[in-house]
XYZ file of C-alpha atoms in Angstrom:
527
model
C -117.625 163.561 -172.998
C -114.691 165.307 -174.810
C -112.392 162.594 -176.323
C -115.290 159.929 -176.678
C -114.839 159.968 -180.241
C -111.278 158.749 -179.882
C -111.663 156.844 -177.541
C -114.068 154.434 -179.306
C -111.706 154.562 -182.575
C -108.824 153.205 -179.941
C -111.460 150.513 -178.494
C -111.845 148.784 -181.943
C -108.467 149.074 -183.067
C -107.331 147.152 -179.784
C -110.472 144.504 -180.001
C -110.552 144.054 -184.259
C -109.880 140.533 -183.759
C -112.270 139.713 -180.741
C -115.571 141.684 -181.059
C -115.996 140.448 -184.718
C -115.387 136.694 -183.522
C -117.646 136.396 -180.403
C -120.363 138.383 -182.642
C -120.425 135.820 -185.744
C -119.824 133.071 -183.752
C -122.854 133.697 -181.619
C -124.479 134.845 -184.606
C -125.018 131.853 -186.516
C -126.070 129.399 -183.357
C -129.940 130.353 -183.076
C -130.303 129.855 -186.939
C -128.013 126.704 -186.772
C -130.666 125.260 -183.890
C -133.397 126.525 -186.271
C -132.246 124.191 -189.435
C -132.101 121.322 -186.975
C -134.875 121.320 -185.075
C -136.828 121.437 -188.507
C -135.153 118.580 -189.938
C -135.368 116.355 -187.091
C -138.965 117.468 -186.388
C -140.823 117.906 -189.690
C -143.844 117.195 -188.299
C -146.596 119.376 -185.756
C -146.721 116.367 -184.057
C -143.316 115.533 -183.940
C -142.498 118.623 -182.395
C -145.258 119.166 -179.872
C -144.199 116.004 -179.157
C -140.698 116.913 -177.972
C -142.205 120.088 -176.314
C -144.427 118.132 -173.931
C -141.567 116.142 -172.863
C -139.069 118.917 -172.308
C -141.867 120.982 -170.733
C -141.642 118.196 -167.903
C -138.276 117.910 -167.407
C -137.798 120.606 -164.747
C -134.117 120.503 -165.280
C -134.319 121.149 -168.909
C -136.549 124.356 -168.191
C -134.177 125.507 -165.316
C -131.510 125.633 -167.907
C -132.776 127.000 -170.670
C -136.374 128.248 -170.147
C -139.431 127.446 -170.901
C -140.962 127.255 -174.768
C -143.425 128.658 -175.406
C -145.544 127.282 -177.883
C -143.833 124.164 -180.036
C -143.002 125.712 -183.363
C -139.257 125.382 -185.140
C -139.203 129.165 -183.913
C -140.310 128.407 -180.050
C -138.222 125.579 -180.186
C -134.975 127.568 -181.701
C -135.666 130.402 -179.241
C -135.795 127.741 -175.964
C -132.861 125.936 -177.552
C -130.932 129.242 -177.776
C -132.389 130.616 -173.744
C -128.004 130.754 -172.493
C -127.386 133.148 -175.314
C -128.671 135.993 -173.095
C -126.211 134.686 -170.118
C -123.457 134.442 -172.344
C -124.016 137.359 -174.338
C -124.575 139.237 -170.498
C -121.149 137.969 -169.825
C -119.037 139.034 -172.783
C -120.828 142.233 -172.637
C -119.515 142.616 -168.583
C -116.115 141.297 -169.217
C -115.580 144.010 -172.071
C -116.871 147.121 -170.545
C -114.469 145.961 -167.113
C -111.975 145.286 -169.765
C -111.807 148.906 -171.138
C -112.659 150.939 -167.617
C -111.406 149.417 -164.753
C -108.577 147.222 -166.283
C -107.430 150.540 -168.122
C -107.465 152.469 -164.495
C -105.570 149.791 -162.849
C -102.590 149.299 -165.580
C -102.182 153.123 -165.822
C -103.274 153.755 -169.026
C -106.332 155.758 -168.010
C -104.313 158.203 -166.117
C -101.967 158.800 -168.631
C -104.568 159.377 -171.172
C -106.417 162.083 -168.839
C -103.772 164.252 -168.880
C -104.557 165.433 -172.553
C -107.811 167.124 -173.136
C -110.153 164.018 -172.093
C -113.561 164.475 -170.632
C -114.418 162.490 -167.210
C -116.660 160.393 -168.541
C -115.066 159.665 -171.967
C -113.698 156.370 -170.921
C -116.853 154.939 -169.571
C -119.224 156.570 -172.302
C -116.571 154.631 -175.218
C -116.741 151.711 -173.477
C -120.945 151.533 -173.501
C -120.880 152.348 -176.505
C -118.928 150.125 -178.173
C -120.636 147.459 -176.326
C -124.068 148.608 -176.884
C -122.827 148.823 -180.882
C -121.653 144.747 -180.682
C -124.597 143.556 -179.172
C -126.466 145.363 -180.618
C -125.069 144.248 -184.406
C -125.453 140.797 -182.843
C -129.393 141.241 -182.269
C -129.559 141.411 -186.045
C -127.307 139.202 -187.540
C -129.361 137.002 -184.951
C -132.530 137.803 -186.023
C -131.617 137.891 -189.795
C -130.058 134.495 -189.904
C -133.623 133.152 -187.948
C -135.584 134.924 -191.100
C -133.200 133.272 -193.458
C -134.095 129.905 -192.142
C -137.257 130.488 -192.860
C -138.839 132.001 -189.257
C -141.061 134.889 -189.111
C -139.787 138.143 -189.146
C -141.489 139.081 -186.057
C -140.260 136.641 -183.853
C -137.266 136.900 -185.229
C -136.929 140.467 -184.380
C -138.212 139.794 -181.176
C -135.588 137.876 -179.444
C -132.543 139.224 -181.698
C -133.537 142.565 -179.697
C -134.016 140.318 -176.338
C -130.260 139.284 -176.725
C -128.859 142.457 -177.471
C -130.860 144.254 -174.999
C -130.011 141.738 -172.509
C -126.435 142.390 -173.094
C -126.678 145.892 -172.851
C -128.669 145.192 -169.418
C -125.017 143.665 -167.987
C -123.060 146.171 -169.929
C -123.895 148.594 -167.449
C -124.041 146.076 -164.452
C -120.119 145.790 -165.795
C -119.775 149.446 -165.892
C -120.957 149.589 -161.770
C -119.034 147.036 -160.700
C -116.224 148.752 -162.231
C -116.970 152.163 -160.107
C -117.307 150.322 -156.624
C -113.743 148.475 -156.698
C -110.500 149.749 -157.437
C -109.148 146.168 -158.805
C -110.495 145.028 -161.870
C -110.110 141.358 -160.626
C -112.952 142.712 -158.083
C -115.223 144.274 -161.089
C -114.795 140.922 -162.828
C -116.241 139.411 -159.451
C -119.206 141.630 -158.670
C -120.829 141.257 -161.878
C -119.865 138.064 -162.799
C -121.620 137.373 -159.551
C -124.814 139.961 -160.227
C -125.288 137.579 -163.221
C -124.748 134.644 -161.355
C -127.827 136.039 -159.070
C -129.867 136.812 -162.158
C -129.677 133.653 -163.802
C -130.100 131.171 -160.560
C -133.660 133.844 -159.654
C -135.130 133.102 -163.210
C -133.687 129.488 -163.184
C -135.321 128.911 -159.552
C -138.877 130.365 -161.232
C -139.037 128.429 -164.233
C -138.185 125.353 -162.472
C -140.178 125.515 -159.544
C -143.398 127.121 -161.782
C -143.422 130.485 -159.710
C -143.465 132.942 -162.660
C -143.274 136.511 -160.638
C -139.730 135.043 -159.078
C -138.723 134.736 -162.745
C -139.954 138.660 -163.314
C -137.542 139.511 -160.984
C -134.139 138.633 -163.193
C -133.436 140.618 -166.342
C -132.712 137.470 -168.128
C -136.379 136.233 -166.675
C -137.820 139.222 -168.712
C -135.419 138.862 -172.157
C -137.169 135.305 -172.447
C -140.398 136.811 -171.496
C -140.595 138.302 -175.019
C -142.354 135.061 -176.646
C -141.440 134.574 -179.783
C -142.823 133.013 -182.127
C -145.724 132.510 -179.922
C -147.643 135.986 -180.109
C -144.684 138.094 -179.487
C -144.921 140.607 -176.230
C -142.944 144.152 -177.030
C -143.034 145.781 -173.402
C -140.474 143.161 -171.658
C -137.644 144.455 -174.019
C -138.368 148.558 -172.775
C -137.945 146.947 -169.069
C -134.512 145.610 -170.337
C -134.007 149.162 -172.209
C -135.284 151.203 -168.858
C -132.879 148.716 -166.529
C -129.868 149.342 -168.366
C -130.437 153.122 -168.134
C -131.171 153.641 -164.572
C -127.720 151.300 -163.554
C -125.700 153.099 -166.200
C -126.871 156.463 -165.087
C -125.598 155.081 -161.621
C -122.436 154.149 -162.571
C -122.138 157.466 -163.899
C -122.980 159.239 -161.376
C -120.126 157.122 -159.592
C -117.187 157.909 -161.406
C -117.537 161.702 -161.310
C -117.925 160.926 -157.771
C -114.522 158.861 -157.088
C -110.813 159.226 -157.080
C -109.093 158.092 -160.454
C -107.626 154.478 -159.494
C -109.741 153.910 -156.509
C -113.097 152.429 -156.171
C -116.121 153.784 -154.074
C -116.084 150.553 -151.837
C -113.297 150.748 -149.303
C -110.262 147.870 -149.719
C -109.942 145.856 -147.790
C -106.276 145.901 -145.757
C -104.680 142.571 -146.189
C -102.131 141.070 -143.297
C -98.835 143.098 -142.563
C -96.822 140.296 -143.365
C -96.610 137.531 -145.779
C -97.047 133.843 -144.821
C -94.680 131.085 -145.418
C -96.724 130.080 -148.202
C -95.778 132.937 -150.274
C -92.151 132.645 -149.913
C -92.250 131.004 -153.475
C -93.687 130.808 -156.894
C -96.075 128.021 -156.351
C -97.450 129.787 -153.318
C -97.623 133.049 -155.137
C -99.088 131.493 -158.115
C -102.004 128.983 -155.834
C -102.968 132.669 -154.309
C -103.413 134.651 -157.386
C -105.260 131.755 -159.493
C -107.099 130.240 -156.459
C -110.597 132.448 -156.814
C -110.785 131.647 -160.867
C -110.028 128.020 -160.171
C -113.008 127.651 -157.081
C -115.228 129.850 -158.987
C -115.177 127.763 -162.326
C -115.045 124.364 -160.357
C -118.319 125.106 -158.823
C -120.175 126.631 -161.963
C -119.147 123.700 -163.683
C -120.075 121.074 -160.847
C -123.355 123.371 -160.721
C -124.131 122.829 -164.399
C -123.209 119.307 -164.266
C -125.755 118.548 -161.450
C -128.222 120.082 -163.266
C -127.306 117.888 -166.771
C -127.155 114.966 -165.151
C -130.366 115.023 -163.635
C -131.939 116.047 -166.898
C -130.378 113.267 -168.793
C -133.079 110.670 -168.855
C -135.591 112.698 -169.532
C -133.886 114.253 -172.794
C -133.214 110.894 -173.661
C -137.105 110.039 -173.451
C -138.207 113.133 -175.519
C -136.370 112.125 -178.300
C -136.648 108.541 -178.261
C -137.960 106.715 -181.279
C -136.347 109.766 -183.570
C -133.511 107.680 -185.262
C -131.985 110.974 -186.946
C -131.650 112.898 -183.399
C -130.279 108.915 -181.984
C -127.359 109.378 -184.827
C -126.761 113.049 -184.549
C -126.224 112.120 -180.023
C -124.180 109.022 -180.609
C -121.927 111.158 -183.653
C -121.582 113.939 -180.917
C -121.259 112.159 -177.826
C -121.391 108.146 -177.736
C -122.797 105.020 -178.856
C -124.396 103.814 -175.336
C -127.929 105.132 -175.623
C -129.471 108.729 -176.035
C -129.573 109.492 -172.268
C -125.321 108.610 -171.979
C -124.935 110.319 -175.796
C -126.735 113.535 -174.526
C -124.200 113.187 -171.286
C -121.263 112.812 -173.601
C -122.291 115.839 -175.511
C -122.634 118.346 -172.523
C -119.331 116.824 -170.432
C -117.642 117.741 -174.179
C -119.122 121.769 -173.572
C -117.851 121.407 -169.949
C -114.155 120.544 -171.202
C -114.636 123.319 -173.359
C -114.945 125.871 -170.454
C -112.656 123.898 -169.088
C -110.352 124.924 -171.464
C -111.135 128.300 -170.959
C -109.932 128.354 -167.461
C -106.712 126.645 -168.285
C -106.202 129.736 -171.280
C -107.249 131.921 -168.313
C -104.731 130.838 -166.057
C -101.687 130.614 -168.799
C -102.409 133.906 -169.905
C -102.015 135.219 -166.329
C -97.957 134.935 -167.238
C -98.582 137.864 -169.733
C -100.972 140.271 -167.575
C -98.086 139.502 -164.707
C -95.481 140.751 -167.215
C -96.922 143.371 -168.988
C -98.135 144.505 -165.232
C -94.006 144.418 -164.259
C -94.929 142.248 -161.413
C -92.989 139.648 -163.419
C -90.086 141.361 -162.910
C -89.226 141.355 -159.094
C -89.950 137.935 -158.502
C -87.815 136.937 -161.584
C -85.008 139.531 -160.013
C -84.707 137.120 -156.571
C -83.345 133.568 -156.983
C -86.414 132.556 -159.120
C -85.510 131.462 -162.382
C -87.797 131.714 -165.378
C -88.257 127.938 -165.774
C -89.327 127.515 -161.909
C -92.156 131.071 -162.827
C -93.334 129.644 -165.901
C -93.826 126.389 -164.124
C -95.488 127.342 -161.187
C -98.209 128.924 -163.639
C -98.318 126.426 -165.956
C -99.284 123.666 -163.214
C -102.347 125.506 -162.438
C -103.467 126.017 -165.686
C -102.947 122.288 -166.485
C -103.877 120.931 -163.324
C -106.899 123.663 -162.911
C -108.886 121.856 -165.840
C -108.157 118.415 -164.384
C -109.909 119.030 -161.165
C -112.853 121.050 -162.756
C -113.756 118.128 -165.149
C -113.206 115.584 -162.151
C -115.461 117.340 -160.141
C -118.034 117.744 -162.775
C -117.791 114.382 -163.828
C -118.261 113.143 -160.354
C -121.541 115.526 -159.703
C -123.198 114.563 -163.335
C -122.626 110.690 -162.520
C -124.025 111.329 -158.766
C -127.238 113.513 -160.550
C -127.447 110.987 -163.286
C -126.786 107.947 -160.925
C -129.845 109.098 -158.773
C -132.260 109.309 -161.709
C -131.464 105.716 -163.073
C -130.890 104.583 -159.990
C -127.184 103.204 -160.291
C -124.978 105.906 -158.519
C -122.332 103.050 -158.070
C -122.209 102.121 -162.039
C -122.551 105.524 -163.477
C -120.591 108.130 -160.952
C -117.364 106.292 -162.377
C -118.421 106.039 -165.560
C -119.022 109.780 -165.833
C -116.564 110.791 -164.392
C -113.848 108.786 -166.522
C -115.534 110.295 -169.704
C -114.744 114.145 -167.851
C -111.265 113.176 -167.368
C -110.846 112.060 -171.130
C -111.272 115.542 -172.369
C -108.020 116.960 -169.811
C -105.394 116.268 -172.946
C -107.423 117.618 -175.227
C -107.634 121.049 -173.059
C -104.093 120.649 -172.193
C -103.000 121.312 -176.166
C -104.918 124.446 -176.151
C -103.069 125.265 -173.159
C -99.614 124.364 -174.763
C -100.849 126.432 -177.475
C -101.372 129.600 -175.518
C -98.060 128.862 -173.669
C -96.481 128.616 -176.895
C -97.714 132.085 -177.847
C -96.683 133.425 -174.655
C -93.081 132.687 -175.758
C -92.944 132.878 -179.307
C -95.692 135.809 -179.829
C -96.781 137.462 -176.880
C -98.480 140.547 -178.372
C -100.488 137.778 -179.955
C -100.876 135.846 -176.870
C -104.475 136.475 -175.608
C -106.200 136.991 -179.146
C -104.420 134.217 -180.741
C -105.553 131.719 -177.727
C -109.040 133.003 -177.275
C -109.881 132.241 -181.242
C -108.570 129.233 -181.046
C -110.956 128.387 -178.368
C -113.629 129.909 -180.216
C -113.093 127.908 -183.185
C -113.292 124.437 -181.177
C -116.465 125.428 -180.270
C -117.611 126.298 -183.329
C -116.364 122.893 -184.834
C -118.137 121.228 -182.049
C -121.249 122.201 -181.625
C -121.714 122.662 -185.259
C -119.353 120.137 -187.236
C -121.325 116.881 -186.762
C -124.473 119.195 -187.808
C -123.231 120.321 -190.613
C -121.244 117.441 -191.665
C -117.901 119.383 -192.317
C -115.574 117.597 -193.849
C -112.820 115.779 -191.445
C -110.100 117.120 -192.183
C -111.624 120.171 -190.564
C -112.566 118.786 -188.079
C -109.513 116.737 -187.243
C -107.945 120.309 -186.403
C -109.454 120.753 -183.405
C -108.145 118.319 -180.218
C -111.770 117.973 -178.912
C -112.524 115.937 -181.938
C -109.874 113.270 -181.066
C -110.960 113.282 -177.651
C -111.933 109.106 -176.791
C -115.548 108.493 -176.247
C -115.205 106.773 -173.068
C -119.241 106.470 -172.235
C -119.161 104.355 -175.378
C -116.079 101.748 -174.884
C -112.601 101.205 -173.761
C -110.567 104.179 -173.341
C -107.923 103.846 -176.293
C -104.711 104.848 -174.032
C -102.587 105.599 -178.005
C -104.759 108.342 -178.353
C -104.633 110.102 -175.017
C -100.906 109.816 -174.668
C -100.529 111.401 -178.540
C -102.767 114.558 -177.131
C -100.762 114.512 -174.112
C -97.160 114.385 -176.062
C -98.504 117.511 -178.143
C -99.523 119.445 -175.385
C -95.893 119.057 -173.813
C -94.373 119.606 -176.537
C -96.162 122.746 -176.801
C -95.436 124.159 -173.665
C -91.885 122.760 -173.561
C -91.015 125.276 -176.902
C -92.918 127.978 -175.211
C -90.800 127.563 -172.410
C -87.633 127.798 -174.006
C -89.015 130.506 -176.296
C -89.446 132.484 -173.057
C -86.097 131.751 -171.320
C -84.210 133.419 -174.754
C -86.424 136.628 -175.136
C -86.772 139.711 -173.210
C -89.492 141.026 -170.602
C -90.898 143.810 -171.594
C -90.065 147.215 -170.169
């Protein structure tokens, strides 16, 4: 463990922007739901109201979980049921980020040549993990007894979260001992959480409770709070991360430095035809990221769009919830309004694949992979290109798909596939200019500011969804939220599509990327 110490310092220096963002922006959501659920149910019967009907909706408890009990608290802590996916994610993506990632660029080797333990690098990385979520548990569970929730439950499922986290810390930490790429790491646990969350989605849905016992996510939500809070589900979480991060461990004193302990897998001898250029090069390095989001998206769409009547029924007669839908997502009826809201969090991750892929230009460079292709007939403009059209393209065909899959789902409840699968899938495609700026943005970066590049992109991200999903709640003022894209995005589920609007996203977006572009043809690579 010599060098841990260090090691953790050089961790938070290199993530100062990042781990404070994702932790106060996930911070303030379960005591954000809290507010709102009490002012738009005031009443016991209200809300046990609005529990029985999303207790019957098997869609809405595949999602999110059941609630148990219907109290603000039971009803903040259902709303609030992805936090431990998306908290498990982060938590995966950082620990790869600082182990694997490190290994692979070099870094790790040249830091083991000074007086460095074996498992410093693995031990800083837990533990400046475990430290975030950790912090997050309790800025979640003190902003739930600031709204007025009882301390108990509130402590409850803050430490559910954070636990959770930990739980896929250490699932991150394995992955990144069996492969030698950290693409691979990113894959295994990405797909370990995948696993978890479809087992506890399959039990709440389908009523079989010991399926859900078998997911660590199933046993964060297990905690009940708010509804006679259960303590022994969180030392399960507590005991699971343990025993895998004593595993992965075990594997890395067990391993070569750079290689994994799962054997790679030898590719063909020669390349194809289809890699005698950019484009080709580019489809095969972006093609996994692009299937994988496509079909979580078209996954989460099915699953919306079947739910969408019923949410619309458990909240009919409510006129302030009917205002609040239509502000965030149409004027067309609850059921279409709740669509337009979660198509609107779909071009958001969206959006996230299209930074994802433009920011795959810097890890290329900074990698010096950049360079050889750059040092053949390939000129910068035709690189930066071939790139570029996946990461604008990439979001186009995600929403399509999504759109087309809600309308289907949404079609088959109503029973009008041929109306609404058009419909639907028209208001996906709306939000692609609106993701293309924040692509032209990160573009931009990448030739004006690359050192900035990934943390300047990522926050801007971050603060779209923060101006979404709490803006209209809130009622900022306009002008704030005019700055993010998404808010200028046309509701198409509630009228015409105004074509002025799309093509003035569109003409900032390419404008964007055109000054990155030159940006990048006058500056140097890095060597």
């Amino acid at each position: 463990m010599t060098g841990t110490r260090h090691l953790v310092r050089l961790i938070l220096r290199r993530d100062r922007v990042l781990l404070p963002l994702w932790v106060l922006l996930i911070a303030i959501l379960p005591a954000s739901y809290a507010t709102t659920y009490a002012e738009l149910y005031p009443t016991a019967a209200q809300r046990a109201e609005y529990a029985a009907g999303t207790a019957g909706n098997p869609s809405i408890v595949a999602l999110l979980g059941p609630a148990y009990g219907d109290s603000v608290g039971a009803l903040a802590a259902q709303r609030s049921g992805l936090l431990h996916l998306i908290v498990g994610l982060i938590s995966l993506l950082v620990v790869v980020r600082h182990t694997r990632a490190e290994e692979e660029a070099g870094r790790r080797e040249l830091l083991g040549a000074t007086v460095l333990g074996r498992y410093a690098g693995l031990a800083a990385a837990l533990l400046v993990t475990y430290a975030a979520d950790l912090l997050l548990g309790l800025l979640v569970a003190g902003g739930l007894v600031a709204a007025g929730l009882p301390a108990a439950g509130s402590l409850a499922f803050g430490l559910s979260v954070a636990l959770a986290g930990g739980v896929f810390a250490t699932v991150g930490a394995l992955a990144a001992q069996l492969t030698e790429s950290a693409g691979g790491a990113r894959g295994l646990g990405i797909g370990a959480l995948a696993v978890a969350y479809l087992i506890r989605l399959a039990g709440d849905a389908g009523g079989t409770e010991w399926l859900s016992w078998l997911s660590p996510l199933g046993w964060a939500q297990r905690t009940h709070p708010y509804a006679g809070e259960r303590w022994w589900p969180l030392l399960l979480l507590a005991g699971g991360s343990a025993l895998v991060g004593a595993l992965a461990f075990r594997l890395s004193a067990r391993r070569d430095l750079g290689a994994g302990v799962l054997p790679p897998q030898l590719g063909p001898a020669g390349a194809g035809p289809a890699l005698g250029g950019p484009w080709g090069l580019a489809w095969r390095l972006n093609r996994v990221a692009l299937l994988g989001w496509t079909v979580g998206a078209a996954a989460l769409g099915a699953v919306l769009g079947g739910a969408a009547e019923a949410a619309g029924d458990a909240v009919d007669g409510n006129e302030t919830v009917a205002r609040m839908m239509e502000r965030l997502g149409g004027s067309t009826g609850i059921a279409e309004a709740y669509l337009g809201t979660t198509l609107s969090i779909v071009a958001l991750a969206a959006a996230g694949y299209g930074i994802q892929a433009a920011l795959r230009m810097r890890a290329e460079e900074t990698a010096q992979r950049a360079e050889p292709v750059l040092a053949t007939g390939v000129s910068r403009s035709r690189w930066l290109l071939s790139h570029l059209s996946f990461a604008l393209l990439g979001p186009a065909v995600m929403l399509g798909v999504t759109g087309l899959v809600t309308g289907l789902a949404y079609g088959l409840s109503i029973s009008d596939i041929a109306g609404a699968t058009p419909r639907l899938t028209g208001a996906a495609l709306a939000h692609v200019p609106a993701v293309w700026v924040l692509v032209g943005l990160a573009v931009l970066l990448f030739g004006l500011a690359p050192r900035i590049n990934a943390g300047a992109a990522w926050s801007a991200l971050a603060a779209c969804l923060l101006l979404g999903q709490l803006g209209a709640v809130l009622e900022l003022s306009q002008w704030l939220l005019d700055l993010s894209p998404f808010t200028h995005t046309p509701q198409v589920l509630g009228g015409p599509v105004p074509v002025t609007g799309l093509l003035a996203l569109t003409a900032t977006a390419a404008a964007l990327a055109t000054l990155g572009l030159l940006a990048f043809r006058h500056r140097d690579l890095p060597t």
